[in-house]
Amino acid sequence: MAAANIEVSETPLVLYALRRADDALILGHRLSEWCGHAPALEEDMALANMGLDLLGQARELYSYAAKVEGKDNDEDKFAYLRDVRQYRNLLLVEQPNGDFARTMVRQFFYAAFADLYWRAMMASTDPTLAAIAAKSEKESAYHLRHSSEWIVRLGDGTEESHRRAQDAVDHLWAYTGEMFAVDDSERGLIDASIAIDPAALQPRWLKTVSGVINEATLSLPSNNWMQKGGRSGSHSEHLGHLLSELQSLQRTFPGATW
Amino acid sequence: MATPNTPLWEVFIRSRNGLAHKHVGSLHAADATLALQAARDIYTRRGEGLSIWVVPSNAITASDPSEKGMMFEPAESKIYRHPTFYDVPDEVGHM
Amino acid sequence: MYTQALNSSDGDDRGIEDAALAAQFQARIDADERIEPNDWMPAAYRKTLTRQISQHAHSEIVGMLPEGNWITRAPSLRRKAALLAKVQDECGHGLYLYAAAETLGTSREELVDAMLAGKAKYSSIFNYPTLTWADIGTIGWLVDGAAIMNQIPLCRCSYGPYARAMIRVCKEESFHQRQGFEIMVTLCRGTAEQKAMAQNALDRWWWPVLMMFGPPDQASQHSDTSTKWKIKRFSNDELRQKFVDATVPQAEFLGLTIPDPGMKQNANGNWEYSAIDWNEFKQVLAGNGPCNRDRIAARRKAHEEGAWVREAAAAYAEKRKGRRLAQAAE
């Protein structure tokens, strides 16, 4: 018998921590898929470093969610025993790696956001979240630096790399709007200064992103229709496959310790 | 088709403030910016450094080992350059 | 790691350029001096080392694949982080080793091209599949354990850049074997299914791991020059015996059975193992292991699919150089 899903009491603070943890885990998992397959050994090292940063963030956030929830859930139960409808990550981070351009543009869009977001979150009235933010901000800043350098090189490199980079931007753009959305659950945390309002970061995010995209001789799509749903468990088809792999051992051997 | 070469860089790391940068290894990168990032990602994963230099390997001019005699042996006989060459009476203490 | 099995000969002294230089060179080696890249060295020394170090590098890089196979399925977040960090380390080790080989005058690109073309060897062990999570524990415990036996003496190898790379590798690798053994301990203390998984992994990996040390001494004709040049300090059989003696009590601790019913301890305390199937070893080296084709195909795919990225970086670097020159001319 396969291991069953856990139940989670998604109070606003638990849900908040799970959303950020899920973002970090899923993106970290995607980056870990590159390990051994990157375009150069140097880049293999870089992708793994970013993946490890994100895994670390996920673990701290899950542990905090478990503590706040106060039941017997823990980081591994959150990661391994929730199904696709219980995951709360952004659609952006679950998108498949595709080619190196797709991976870097995804990283760039997310890091440009995460850098601003965690920096602002350092002022959270919740000391645990403020501490996680301080650590994550430095990591995100480097991810932004690294991905920006690549966006510029891919965009302004060869004809082929330009085409691939533009294709990646066009493909992923519709998943960026969700980063700035706020629902009722989160609104209360924002009002209590536990969380910050991501919508306020959008102009600065767009400025950073446009700057790099311009330097890369790329352009942002004019279509501004945005996909959403990840935060409430309505995901793309890709996440289910990712989870079936991620969770395979825990699901196959219920209750075992690894 | 043979793979084209990506330039080679030498990496120097200052492990702590107060220490000099020390050669730690090499890497390949297309330009200086990528080389610096790669050096960070490869050579400082265990907190080994606070400052990094990267230098194109072909920018280094090295002495020729076959000229070792001419280059370095003349220094060996100049023992008067070292403090232990001089006798100072013990009573004077440390100098 | 992993080069012990692959040492092969360029060892005869034919073609040595200059007998006097060669004698001086050997005198330096005998005096335990390190040889550095620009020093004079016999062509055969250069060739042997280039081959050994690059095979070692290829082994690290190909070795990422069997373990990488489980990163996305690691059963806890702690294990996932440790495994990703470990496989990343192997990438770093490959990178250090390619750099050491390059100091002998062959570029990384040439070395990699030779491997992708099937002209260069890498350790036979990586041509076996990782079927269960217990294989990850077993690789850490046994494959890395065997590697450490081989790598520690290489830290004193006569060629400076190789020795320095190995010092760094050994330092970083100190967590790898512990990581693997911890997985094994957890499995062996777990459910009956987990314990069976651990035993099955040991059954599959034991003999291939013993083969990692290379052919028996009497069949290994080329060790002499490597020993004379202080590239190799212990024979294949010496290292294999040391490994077996160290591993038997560990298996006992785990409550696992080494799949060699004929194994017995002799009067000197050494564990005598049964005959190794050297035909299997030969077949795997010849390309007929269970995963040879998959491993090379995976490396080729990464290389080919990365070509446009490397080209883009090179093109951008050229453009930027051009723009700087243009600016300077204004």
mmCIF file with all atom_site columns, N, CA and C in Angstrom, chain A residues 5-61:
data_model
loop_
_atom_site.group_PDB
_atom_site.id
_atom_site.type_symbol
_atom_site.label_atom_id
_atom_site.label_alt_id
_atom_site.label_comp_id
_atom_site.label_asym_id
_atom_site.label_entity_id
_atom_site.label_seq_id
_atom_site.pdbx_PDB_ins_code
_atom_site.Cartn_x
_atom_site.Cartn_y
_atom_site.Cartn_z
_atom_site.occupancy
_atom_site.B_iso_or_equiv
_atom_site.pdbx_formal_charge
_atom_site.auth_seq_id
_atom_site.auth_comp_id
_atom_site.auth_asym_id
_atom_site.auth_atom_id
_atom_site.pdbx_PDB_model_num
ATOM 1   N N  . ASN A 1 5  ? -1.397 10.682 1.771   1.00 0.00 ? 5  ASN A N  1
ATOM 2   C CA . ASN A 1 5  ? -1.073 12.099 1.950   1.00 0.00 ? 5  ASN A CA 1
ATOM 3   C C  . ASN A 1 5  ? -1.259 12.501 3.409   1.00 0.00 ? 5  ASN A C  1
ATOM 4   N N  . ILE A 1 6  ? -0.472 13.451 3.835   1.00 0.00 ? 6  ILE A N  1
ATOM 5   C CA . ILE A 1 6  ? -0.688 14.026 5.161   1.00 0.00 ? 6  ILE A CA 1
ATOM 6   C C  . ILE A 1 6  ? -1.803 15.065 5.068   1.00 0.00 ? 6  ILE A C  1
ATOM 7   N N  . GLU A 1 7  ? -2.335 15.394 6.231   1.00 0.00 ? 7  GLU A N  1
ATOM 8   C CA . GLU A 1 7  ? -3.269 16.527 6.284   1.00 0.00 ? 7  GLU A CA 1
ATOM 9   C C  . GLU A 1 7  ? -2.518 17.710 6.850   1.00 0.00 ? 7  GLU A C  1
ATOM 10  N N  . VAL A 1 8  ? -2.799 18.867 6.298   1.00 0.00 ? 8  VAL A N  1
ATOM 11  C CA . VAL A 1 8  ? -2.113 20.072 6.752   1.00 0.00 ? 8  VAL A CA 1
ATOM 12  C C  . VAL A 1 8  ? -3.159 21.096 7.176   1.00 0.00 ? 8  VAL A C  1
ATOM 13  N N  . SER A 1 9  ? -2.966 21.677 8.357   1.00 0.00 ? 9  SER A N  1
ATOM 14  C CA . SER A 1 9  ? -3.848 22.779 8.766   1.00 0.00 ? 9  SER A CA 1
ATOM 15  C C  . SER A 1 9  ? -3.257 24.066 8.228   1.00 0.00 ? 9  SER A C  1
ATOM 16  N N  . GLU A 1 10 ? -3.811 24.506 7.144   1.00 0.00 ? 10 GLU A N  1
ATOM 17  C CA . GLU A 1 10 ? -3.211 25.657 6.462   1.00 0.00 ? 10 GLU A CA 1
ATOM 18  C C  . GLU A 1 10 ? -3.676 26.981 7.060   1.00 0.00 ? 10 GLU A C  1
ATOM 19  N N  . THR A 1 11 ? -3.256 27.229 8.271   1.00 0.00 ? 11 THR A N  1
ATOM 20  C CA . THR A 1 11 ? -3.475 28.575 8.812   1.00 0.00 ? 11 THR A CA 1
ATOM 21  C C  . THR A 1 11 ? -2.657 29.532 7.963   1.00 0.00 ? 11 THR A C  1
ATOM 22  N N  . PRO A 1 12 ? -2.956 30.826 7.990   1.00 0.00 ? 12 PRO A N  1
ATOM 23  C CA . PRO A 1 12 ? -2.243 31.737 7.092   1.00 0.00 ? 12 PRO A CA 1
ATOM 24  C C  . PRO A 1 12 ? -0.723 31.638 7.196   1.00 0.00 ? 12 PRO A C  1
ATOM 25  N N  . LEU A 1 13 ? -0.184 31.507 8.405   1.00 0.00 ? 13 LEU A N  1
ATOM 26  C CA . LEU A 1 13 ? 1.276  31.486 8.537   1.00 0.00 ? 13 LEU A CA 1
ATOM 27  C C  . LEU A 1 13 ? 1.863  30.162 8.038   1.00 0.00 ? 13 LEU A C  1
ATOM 28  N N  . VAL A 1 14 ? 1.178  29.072 8.295   1.00 0.00 ? 14 VAL A N  1
ATOM 29  C CA . VAL A 1 14 ? 1.636  27.773 7.779   1.00 0.00 ? 14 VAL A CA 1
ATOM 30  C C  . VAL A 1 14 ? 1.618  27.801 6.253   1.00 0.00 ? 14 VAL A C  1
ATOM 31  N N  . LEU A 1 15 ? 0.510  28.276 5.704   1.00 0.00 ? 15 LEU A N  1
ATOM 32  C CA . LEU A 1 15 ? 0.384  28.341 4.249   1.00 0.00 ? 15 LEU A CA 1
ATOM 33  C C  . LEU A 1 15 ? 1.473  29.240 3.653   1.00 0.00 ? 15 LEU A C  1
ATOM 34  N N  . TYR A 1 16 ? 1.723  30.335 4.325   1.00 0.00 ? 16 TYR A N  1
ATOM 35  C CA . TYR A 1 16 ? 2.753  31.264 3.857   1.00 0.00 ? 16 TYR A CA 1
ATOM 36  C C  . TYR A 1 16 ? 4.111  30.563 3.760   1.00 0.00 ? 16 TYR A C  1
ATOM 37  N N  . ALA A 1 17 ? 4.473  29.884 4.840   1.00 0.00 ? 17 ALA A N  1
ATOM 38  C CA . ALA A 1 17 ? 5.786  29.227 4.857   1.00 0.00 ? 17 ALA A CA 1
ATOM 39  C C  . ALA A 1 17 ? 5.837  28.091 3.841   1.00 0.00 ? 17 ALA A C  1
ATOM 40  N N  . LEU A 1 18 ? 4.745  27.353 3.706   1.00 0.00 ? 18 LEU A N  1
ATOM 41  C CA . LEU A 1 18 ? 4.726  26.253 2.734   1.00 0.00 ? 18 LEU A CA 1
ATOM 42  C C  . LEU A 1 18 ? 4.868  26.765 1.304   1.00 0.00 ? 18 LEU A C  1
ATOM 43  N N  . ARG A 1 19 ? 4.231  27.875 1.010   1.00 0.00 ? 19 ARG A N  1
ATOM 44  C CA . ARG A 1 19 ? 4.330  28.416 -0.353  1.00 0.00 ? 19 ARG A CA 1
ATOM 45  C C  . ARG A 1 19 ? 5.789  28.724 -0.706  1.00 0.00 ? 19 ARG A C  1
ATOM 46  N N  . ARG A 1 20 ? 6.460  29.407 0.201   1.00 0.00 ? 20 ARG A N  1
ATOM 47  C CA . ARG A 1 20 ? 7.872  29.766 -0.083  1.00 0.00 ? 20 ARG A CA 1
ATOM 48  C C  . ARG A 1 20 ? 8.760  28.527 -0.065  1.00 0.00 ? 20 ARG A C  1
ATOM 49  N N  . ALA A 1 21 ? 8.461  27.615 0.833   1.00 0.00 ? 21 ALA A N  1
ATOM 50  C CA . ALA A 1 21 ? 9.253  26.379 0.892   1.00 0.00 ? 21 ALA A CA 1
ATOM 51  C C  . ALA A 1 21 ? 9.078  25.591 -0.398  1.00 0.00 ? 21 ALA A C  1
ATOM 52  N N  . ASP A 1 22 ? 7.839  25.502 -0.858  1.00 0.00 ? 22 ASP A N  1
ATOM 53  C CA . ASP A 1 22 ? 7.570  24.759 -2.090  1.00 0.00 ? 22 ASP A CA 1
ATOM 54  C C  . ASP A 1 22 ? 8.280  25.401 -3.285  1.00 0.00 ? 22 ASP A C  1
ATOM 55  N N  . ASP A 1 23 ? 8.257  26.731 -3.343  1.00 0.00 ? 23 ASP A N  1
ATOM 56  C CA . ASP A 1 23 ? 8.991  27.425 -4.425  1.00 0.00 ? 23 ASP A CA 1
ATOM 57  C C  . ASP A 1 23 ? 10.448 26.963 -4.433  1.00 0.00 ? 23 ASP A C  1
ATOM 58  N N  . ALA A 1 24 ? 11.044 27.010 -3.235  1.00 0.00 ? 24 ALA A N  1
ATOM 59  C CA . ALA A 1 24 ? 12.477 26.719 -3.139  1.00 0.00 ? 24 ALA A CA 1
ATOM 60  C C  . ALA A 1 24 ? 12.754 25.249 -3.440  1.00 0.00 ? 24 ALA A C  1
ATOM 61  N N  . LEU A 1 25 ? 11.921 24.354 -2.914  1.00 0.00 ? 25 LEU A N  1
ATOM 62  C CA . LEU A 1 25 ? 12.161 22.925 -3.151  1.00 0.00 ? 25 LEU A CA 1
ATOM 63  C C  . LEU A 1 25 ? 12.016 22.587 -4.632  1.00 0.00 ? 25 LEU A C  1
ATOM 64  N N  . ILE A 1 26 ? 10.940 23.061 -5.230  1.00 0.00 ? 26 ILE A N  1
ATOM 65  C CA . ILE A 1 26 ? 10.680 22.654 -6.617  1.00 0.00 ? 26 ILE A CA 1
ATOM 66  C C  . ILE A 1 26 ? 11.738 23.238 -7.553  1.00 0.00 ? 26 ILE A C  1
ATOM 67  N N  . LEU A 1 27 ? 12.113 24.489 -7.336  1.00 0.00 ? 27 LEU A N  1
ATOM 68  C CA . LEU A 1 27 ? 13.150 25.063 -8.193  1.00 0.00 ? 27 LEU A CA 1
ATOM 69  C C  . LEU A 1 27 ? 14.500 24.382 -7.927  1.00 0.00 ? 27 LEU A C  1
ATOM 70  N N  . GLY A 1 28 ? 14.774 24.118 -6.660  1.00 0.00 ? 28 GLY A N  1
ATOM 71  C CA . GLY A 1 28 ? 16.019 23.413 -6.330  1.00 0.00 ? 28 GLY A CA 1
ATOM 72  C C  . GLY A 1 28 ? 16.053 22.028 -6.959  1.00 0.00 ? 28 GLY A C  1
ATOM 73  N N  . HIS A 1 29 ? 14.920 21.360 -6.939  1.00 0.00 ? 29 HIS A N  1
ATOM 74  C CA . HIS A 1 29 ? 14.825 20.031 -7.553  1.00 0.00 ? 29 HIS A CA 1
ATOM 75  C C  . HIS A 1 29 ? 15.080 20.125 -9.057  1.00 0.00 ? 29 HIS A C  1
ATOM 76  N N  . ARG A 1 30 ? 14.484 21.098 -9.689  1.00 0.00 ? 30 ARG A N  1
ATOM 77  C CA . ARG A 1 30 ? 14.705 21.268 -11.126 1.00 0.00 ? 30 ARG A CA 1
ATOM 78  C C  . ARG A 1 30 ? 16.199 21.469 -11.421 1.00 0.00 ? 30 ARG A C  1
ATOM 79  N N  . LEU A 1 31 ? 16.835 22.315 -10.612 1.00 0.00 ? 31 LEU A N  1
ATOM 80  C CA . LEU A 1 31 ? 18.267 22.561 -10.849 1.00 0.00 ? 31 LEU A CA 1
ATOM 81  C C  . LEU A 1 31 ? 19.074 21.292 -10.623 1.00 0.00 ? 31 LEU A C  1
ATOM 82  N N  . SER A 1 32 ? 18.654 20.494 -9.655  1.00 0.00 ? 32 SER A N  1
ATOM 83  C CA . SER A 1 32 ? 19.405 19.264 -9.369  1.00 0.00 ? 32 SER A CA 1
ATOM 84  C C  . SER A 1 32 ? 19.293 18.273 -10.526 1.00 0.00 ? 32 SER A C  1
ATOM 85  N N  . GLU A 1 33 ? 18.264 18.417 -11.345 1.00 0.00 ? 33 GLU A N  1
ATOM 86  C CA . GLU A 1 33 ? 18.139 17.534 -12.513 1.00 0.00 ? 33 GLU A CA 1
ATOM 87  C C  . GLU A 1 33 ? 19.282 17.747 -13.509 1.00 0.00 ? 33 GLU A C  1
ATOM 88  N N  . TRP A 1 34 ? 19.902 18.913 -13.434 1.00 0.00 ? 34 TRP A N  1
ATOM 89  C CA . TRP A 1 34 ? 21.012 19.204 -14.355 1.00 0.00 ? 34 TRP A CA 1
ATOM 90  C C  . TRP A 1 34 ? 22.293 18.471 -13.983 1.00 0.00 ? 34 TRP A C  1
ATOM 91  N N  . CYS A 1 35 ? 22.383 18.051 -12.738 1.00 0.00 ? 35 CYS A N  1
ATOM 92  C CA . CYS A 1 35 ? 23.668 17.578 -12.219 1.00 0.00 ? 35 CYS A CA 1
ATOM 93  C C  . CYS A 1 35 ? 24.231 16.446 -13.088 1.00 0.00 ? 35 CYS A C  1
ATOM 94  N N  . GLY A 1 36 ? 25.417 16.679 -13.641 1.00 0.00 ? 36 GLY A N  1
ATOM 95  C CA . GLY A 1 36 ? 26.030 15.705 -14.536 1.00 0.00 ? 36 GLY A CA 1
ATOM 96  C C  . GLY A 1 36 ? 25.730 15.943 -16.006 1.00 0.00 ? 36 GLY A C  1
ATOM 97  N N  . HIS A 1 37 ? 24.905 16.952 -16.310 1.00 0.00 ? 37 HIS A N  1
ATOM 98  C CA . HIS A 1 37 ? 24.468 17.138 -17.696 1.00 0.00 ? 37 HIS A CA 1
ATOM 99  C C  . HIS A 1 37 ? 24.604 18.578 -18.192 1.00 0.00 ? 37 HIS A C  1
ATOM 100 N N  . ALA A 1 38 ? 25.301 19.419 -17.455 1.00 0.00 ? 38 ALA A N  1
ATOM 101 C CA . ALA A 1 38 ? 25.361 20.841 -17.809 1.00 0.00 ? 38 ALA A CA 1
ATOM 102 C C  . ALA A 1 38 ? 26.282 21.077 -19.003 1.00 0.00 ? 38 ALA A C  1
ATOM 103 N N  . PRO A 1 39 ? 26.179 22.278 -19.616 1.00 0.00 ? 39 PRO A N  1
ATOM 104 C CA . PRO A 1 39 ? 26.974 22.579 -20.808 1.00 0.00 ? 39 PRO A CA 1
ATOM 105 C C  . PRO A 1 39 ? 28.492 22.596 -20.582 1.00 0.00 ? 39 PRO A C  1
ATOM 106 N N  . ALA A 1 40 ? 28.924 22.814 -19.358 1.00 0.00 ? 40 ALA A N  1
ATOM 107 C CA . ALA A 1 40 ? 30.359 22.773 -19.044 1.00 0.00 ? 40 ALA A CA 1
ATOM 108 C C  . ALA A 1 40 ? 30.485 22.395 -17.574 1.00 0.00 ? 40 ALA A C  1
ATOM 109 N N  . LEU A 1 41 ? 31.637 21.851 -17.195 1.00 0.00 ? 41 LEU A N  1
ATOM 110 C CA . LEU A 1 41 ? 31.810 21.439 -15.802 1.00 0.00 ? 41 LEU A CA 1
ATOM 111 C C  . LEU A 1 41 ? 31.632 22.629 -14.861 1.00 0.00 ? 41 LEU A C  1
ATOM 112 N N  . GLU A 1 42 ? 32.147 23.781 -15.275 1.00 0.00 ? 42 GLU A N  1
ATOM 113 C CA . GLU A 1 42 ? 32.045 24.967 -14.431 1.00 0.00 ? 42 GLU A CA 1
ATOM 114 C C  . GLU A 1 42 ? 30.582 25.291 -14.139 1.00 0.00 ? 42 GLU A C  1
ATOM 115 N N  . GLU A 1 43 ? 29.737 25.137 -15.158 1.00 0.00 ? 43 GLU A N  1
ATOM 116 C CA . GLU A 1 43 ? 28.324 25.463 -14.977 1.00 0.00 ? 43 GLU A CA 1
ATOM 117 C C  . GLU A 1 43 ? 27.604 24.370 -14.191 1.00 0.00 ? 43 GLU A C  1
ATOM 118 N N  . ASP A 1 44 ? 28.060 23.159 -14.298 1.00 0.00 ? 44 ASP A N  1
ATOM 119 C CA . ASP A 1 44 ? 27.505 22.080 -13.476 1.00 0.00 ? 44 ASP A CA 1
ATOM 120 C C  . ASP A 1 44 ? 27.669 22.435 -11.994 1.00 0.00 ? 44 ASP A C  1
ATOM 121 N N  . MET A 1 45 ? 28.846 22.958 -11.667 1.00 0.00 ? 45 MET A N  1
ATOM 122 C CA . MET A 1 45 ? 29.112 23.362 -10.287 1.00 0.00 ? 45 MET A CA 1
ATOM 123 C C  . MET A 1 45 ? 28.162 24.478 -9.862  1.00 0.00 ? 45 MET A C  1
ATOM 124 N N  . ALA A 1 46 ? 27.976 25.446 -10.747 1.00 0.00 ? 46 ALA A N  1
ATOM 125 C CA . ALA A 1 46 ? 27.155 26.616 -10.415 1.00 0.00 ? 46 ALA A CA 1
ATOM 126 C C  . ALA A 1 46 ? 25.694 26.215 -10.215 1.00 0.00 ? 46 ALA A C  1
ATOM 127 N N  . LEU A 1 47 ? 25.182 25.375 -11.101 1.00 0.00 ? 47 LEU A N  1
ATOM 128 C CA . LEU A 1 47 ? 23.773 24.970 -10.998 1.00 0.00 ? 47 LEU A CA 1
ATOM 129 C C  . LEU A 1 47 ? 23.536 24.189 -9.711  1.00 0.00 ? 47 LEU A C  1
ATOM 130 N N  . ALA A 1 48 ? 24.487 23.322 -9.357  1.00 0.00 ? 48 ALA A N  1
ATOM 131 C CA . ALA A 1 48 ? 24.340 22.555 -8.117  1.00 0.00 ? 48 ALA A CA 1
ATOM 132 C C  . ALA A 1 48 ? 24.396 23.486 -6.905  1.00 0.00 ? 48 ALA A C  1
ATOM 133 N N  . ASN A 1 49 ? 25.259 24.482 -6.957  1.00 0.00 ? 49 ASN A N  1
ATOM 134 C CA . ASN A 1 49 ? 25.308 25.427 -5.834  1.00 0.00 ? 49 ASN A CA 1
ATOM 135 C C  . ASN A 1 49 ? 23.971 26.135 -5.645  1.00 0.00 ? 49 ASN A C  1
ATOM 136 N N  . MET A 1 50 ? 23.384 26.578 -6.737  1.00 0.00 ? 50 MET A N  1
ATOM 137 C CA . MET A 1 50 ? 22.095 27.261 -6.620  1.00 0.00 ? 50 MET A CA 1
ATOM 138 C C  . MET A 1 50 ? 21.034 26.291 -6.106  1.00 0.00 ? 50 MET A C  1
ATOM 139 N N  . GLY A 1 51 ? 21.079 25.068 -6.605  1.00 0.00 ? 51 GLY A N  1
ATOM 140 C CA . GLY A 1 51 ? 20.130 24.060 -6.150  1.00 0.00 ? 51 GLY A CA 1
ATOM 141 C C  . GLY A 1 51 ? 20.258 23.807 -4.647  1.00 0.00 ? 51 GLY A C  1
ATOM 142 N N  . LEU A 1 52 ? 21.498 23.738 -4.175  1.00 0.00 ? 52 LEU A N  1
ATOM 143 C CA . LEU A 1 52 ? 21.720 23.489 -2.750  1.00 0.00 ? 52 LEU A CA 1
ATOM 144 C C  . LEU A 1 52 ? 21.255 24.669 -1.897  1.00 0.00 ? 52 LEU A C  1
ATOM 145 N N  . ASP A 1 53 ? 21.473 25.880 -2.375  1.00 0.00 ? 53 ASP A N  1
ATOM 146 C CA . ASP A 1 53 ? 20.954 27.055 -1.658  1.00 0.00 ? 53 ASP A CA 1
ATOM 147 C C  . ASP A 1 53 ? 19.443 26.926 -1.487  1.00 0.00 ? 53 ASP A C  1
ATOM 148 N N  . LEU A 1 54 ? 18.781 26.588 -2.584  1.00 0.00 ? 54 LEU A N  1
ATOM 149 C CA . LEU A 1 54 ? 17.317 26.544 -2.554  1.00 0.00 ? 54 LEU A CA 1
ATOM 150 C C  . LEU A 1 54 ? 16.809 25.395 -1.685  1.00 0.00 ? 54 LEU A C  1
ATOM 151 N N  . LEU A 1 55 ? 17.494 24.256 -1.759  1.00 0.00 ? 55 LEU A N  1
ATOM 152 C CA . LEU A 1 55 ? 17.110 23.141 -0.878  1.00 0.00 ? 55 LEU A CA 1
ATOM 153 C C  . LEU A 1 55 ? 17.228 23.546 0.588   1.00 0.00 ? 55 LEU A C  1
ATOM 154 N N  . GLY A 1 56 ? 18.280 24.277 0.889   1.00 0.00 ? 56 GLY A N  1
ATOM 155 C CA . GLY A 1 56 ? 18.483 24.757 2.260   1.00 0.00 ? 56 GLY A CA 1
ATOM 156 C C  . GLY A 1 56 ? 17.357 25.688 2.689   1.00 0.00 ? 56 GLY A C  1
ATOM 157 N N  . GLN A 1 57 ? 16.964 26.584 1.801   1.00 0.00 ? 57 GLN A N  1
ATOM 158 C CA . GLN A 1 57 ? 15.857 27.492 2.119   1.00 0.00 ? 57 GLN A CA 1
ATOM 159 C C  . GLN A 1 57 ? 14.579 26.700 2.365   1.00 0.00 ? 57 GLN A C  1
ATOM 160 N N  . ALA A 1 58 ? 14.339 25.722 1.490   1.00 0.00 ? 58 ALA A N  1
ATOM 161 C CA . ALA A 1 58 ? 13.117 24.923 1.619   1.00 0.00 ? 58 ALA A CA 1
ATOM 162 C C  . ALA A 1 58 ? 13.078 24.230 2.980   1.00 0.00 ? 58 ALA A C  1
ATOM 163 N N  . ARG A 1 59 ? 14.203 23.652 3.374   1.00 0.00 ? 59 ARG A N  1
ATOM 164 C CA . ARG A 1 59 ? 14.216 22.905 4.631   1.00 0.00 ? 59 ARG A CA 1
ATOM 165 C C  . ARG A 1 59 ? 13.923 23.809 5.823   1.00 0.00 ? 59 ARG A C  1
ATOM 166 N N  . GLU A 1 60 ? 14.494 25.011 5.817   1.00 0.00 ? 60 GLU A N  1
ATOM 167 C CA . GLU A 1 60 ? 14.234 25.917 6.936   1.00 0.00 ? 60 GLU A CA 1
ATOM 168 C C  . GLU A 1 60 ? 12.772 26.344 6.970   1.00 0.00 ? 60 GLU A C  1
ATOM 169 N N  . LEU A 1 61 ? 12.233 26.600 5.789   1.00 0.00 ? 61 LEU A N  1
ATOM 170 C CA . LEU A 1 61 ? 10.841 27.054 5.740   1.00 0.00 ? 61 LEU A CA 1
ATOM 171 C C  . LEU A 1 61 ? 9.875  25.928 6.111   1.00 0.00 ? 61 LEU A C  1
#
